[in-house]
Amino acid sequence: MGSMPDWTLDYKDQTESSGDLEYLDPGKLRFAKRGDVLMLTIENDRTYLKVRPVRAFPLTDPSEFIGLLDAISGREIGMLRSLRDLDGPTRQLIQDELNKQYFIPRISRIVQLKKEFGTVYWDVETDRGKRQFVMRNIRDSIHEIEPGRYLVVDIDGNRFEIHQLANLDSRSQALWEKLI
C-alpha cells in the first residue's frame, strides 16, 4: 500500500532541493481563489492547491520580496521580487492575503498609559479604532524599527505600530516619554 498522495501536483522530484532562493517569473504565475484558499499554477511546471504569501521585510519593505509557501507541505515555492511586477487584479489578490496575515493597527493617539507592578495598561486610538491592551517587559515589547518608528507588542503577541512618534499629538508624546 502506497503513501497518501501529496495534494501538490508536482511534476518534479520533490526530494531535490539546492537550498538556493528561486525568484519566480511573474509572467508565468496564475493565482486563483477557491473558497478561502489561494491557489497557484506555474506555467509549464506545477500547481499548488494552497499557497501562503509571506513578506520577507513586513515593516520596512512590505511590497518587495514576497515569499510564496506551499501551505500543505510547508516548503518554499519561491520569491516575488515586487508586487508591482504583477498585474492589477493579481496584485490585489496577493495584497488581500497579506493584509489578513499582517494586521498591525497603527497608533494615532495614546489616550492613557498606566504602569502597575511592571505591567503597562494601554488605551490608544488606532487606524482600526480604539484599542486597550496590556504589555509586560517594556524592553522586550517595544522595538524601534527605524528612528521614530516603533513596533509595540502586547502580552498576547498582538502588534501595534507607531509610524512616526513625532507625528503624535504632544500629550501622546509626553505619555510615551514618561513610559520610556
mmCIF file of C-alpha atoms in Angstrom, residues 41-123:
data_model
loop_
_atom_site.group_PDB
_atom_site.id
_atom_site.type_symbol
_atom_site.label_atom_id
_atom_site.label_comp_id
_atom_site.label_asym_id
_atom_site.label_seq_id
_atom_site.Cartn_x
_atom_site.Cartn_y
_atom_site.Cartn_z
ATOM 1 C CA THR A 41 -0.241 27.424 -11.093
ATOM 2 C CA ILE A 42 3.221 28.000 -12.509
ATOM 3 C CA GLU A 43 3.012 27.800 -16.285
ATOM 4 C CA ASN A 44 4.508 24.543 -17.683
ATOM 5 C CA ASP A 45 5.533 23.441 -14.207
ATOM 6 C CA ARG A 46 3.093 22.602 -11.386
ATOM 7 C CA THR A 47 0.038 23.620 -9.405
ATOM 8 C CA TYR A 48 -0.108 24.316 -5.688
ATOM 9 C CA LEU A 49 -3.544 23.891 -4.144
ATOM 10 C CA LYS A 50 -2.879 26.030 -1.079
ATOM 11 C CA VAL A 51 -0.391 28.898 -1.161
ATOM 12 C CA ARG A 52 0.541 31.367 1.553
ATOM 13 C CA PRO A 53 2.344 34.610 0.665
ATOM 14 C CA VAL A 54 4.748 35.988 3.286
ATOM 15 C CA ARG A 55 6.725 39.201 3.452
ATOM 16 C CA ALA A 56 10.488 38.998 3.845
ATOM 17 C CA PHE A 57 10.528 42.533 5.283
ATOM 18 C CA PRO A 58 6.983 43.187 6.580
ATOM 19 C CA LEU A 59 7.724 46.518 8.241
ATOM 20 C CA THR A 60 10.451 48.109 6.166
ATOM 21 C CA ASP A 61 9.623 46.874 2.653
ATOM 22 C CA PRO A 62 6.102 45.373 2.608
ATOM 23 C CA SER A 63 5.681 45.338 -1.199
ATOM 24 C CA GLU A 64 9.053 43.838 -2.056
ATOM 25 C CA PHE A 65 10.384 40.293 -1.717
ATOM 26 C CA ILE A 66 7.205 38.306 -1.215
ATOM 27 C CA GLY A 67 7.827 34.645 -0.473
ATOM 28 C CA LEU A 68 5.316 32.045 -1.611
ATOM 29 C CA LEU A 69 4.942 28.960 0.548
ATOM 30 C CA ASP A 70 3.185 25.696 -0.162
ATOM 31 C CA ALA A 71 0.827 25.742 2.825
ATOM 32 C CA ILE A 72 0.326 21.971 2.621
ATOM 33 C CA SER A 73 3.959 20.822 2.712
ATOM 34 C CA GLY A 74 5.385 23.970 4.316
ATOM 35 C CA ARG A 75 8.018 24.213 1.588
ATOM 36 C CA GLU A 76 9.058 27.452 -0.032
ATOM 37 C CA ILE A 77 7.924 27.742 -3.642
ATOM 38 C CA GLY A 78 9.920 30.850 -4.463
ATOM 39 C CA MET A 79 10.136 34.602 -4.182
ATOM 40 C CA LEU A 80 8.482 37.500 -5.995
ATOM 41 C CA ARG A 81 10.804 40.491 -6.234
ATOM 42 C CA SER A 82 7.947 43.012 -6.097
ATOM 43 C CA LEU A 83 4.164 43.154 -6.032
ATOM 44 C CA ARG A 84 4.464 45.837 -8.735
ATOM 45 C CA ASP A 85 5.574 43.114 -11.162
ATOM 46 C CA LEU A 86 2.083 41.559 -11.027
ATOM 47 C CA ASP A 87 -0.961 42.724 -12.987
ATOM 48 C CA GLY A 88 -3.529 44.768 -11.047
ATOM 49 C CA PRO A 89 -6.071 42.039 -10.159
ATOM 50 C CA THR A 90 -3.335 39.553 -9.181
ATOM 51 C CA ARG A 91 -1.528 42.183 -7.105
ATOM 52 C CA GLN A 92 -4.792 42.930 -5.264
ATOM 53 C CA LEU A 93 -5.404 39.217 -4.640
ATOM 54 C CA ILE A 94 -1.941 38.796 -3.080
ATOM 55 C CA GLN A 95 -2.250 42.093 -1.171
ATOM 56 C CA ASP A 96 -5.576 40.951 0.332
ATOM 57 C CA GLU A 97 -3.966 37.696 1.507
ATOM 58 C CA LEU A 98 -1.025 39.576 3.022
ATOM 59 C CA ASN A 99 -3.338 42.039 4.782
ATOM 60 C CA LYS A 100 -5.060 39.125 6.545
ATOM 61 C CA GLN A 101 -1.722 37.903 7.906
ATOM 62 C CA TYR A 102 -0.092 41.212 8.726
ATOM 63 C CA PHE A 103 -2.786 43.001 10.670
ATOM 64 C CA ILE A 104 -0.898 45.753 12.507
ATOM 65 C CA PRO A 105 -3.064 48.627 13.731
ATOM 66 C CA ARG A 106 -1.285 51.984 13.595
ATOM 67 C CA ILE A 107 -1.458 54.005 16.823
ATOM 68 C CA SER A 108 -2.585 57.569 16.117
ATOM 69 C CA ARG A 109 -3.066 58.717 19.717
ATOM 70 C CA ILE A 110 -2.151 57.470 23.176
ATOM 71 C CA VAL A 111 -5.145 58.225 25.401
ATOM 72 C CA GLN A 112 -3.710 56.760 28.604
ATOM 73 C CA LEU A 113 -0.792 54.681 29.851
ATOM 74 C CA LYS A 114 -0.989 53.184 33.317
ATOM 75 C CA LYS A 115 2.008 51.395 34.802
ATOM 76 C CA GLU A 116 1.469 48.997 37.739
ATOM 77 C CA PHE A 117 3.947 46.437 39.086
ATOM 78 C CA GLY A 118 5.868 46.149 35.803
ATOM 79 C CA THR A 119 2.726 45.902 33.702
ATOM 80 C CA VAL A 120 1.630 48.699 31.352
ATOM 81 C CA TYR A 121 -2.040 49.190 30.509
ATOM 82 C CA TRP A 122 -2.539 50.977 27.195
ATOM 83 C CA ASP A 123 -5.587 52.877 25.978
#
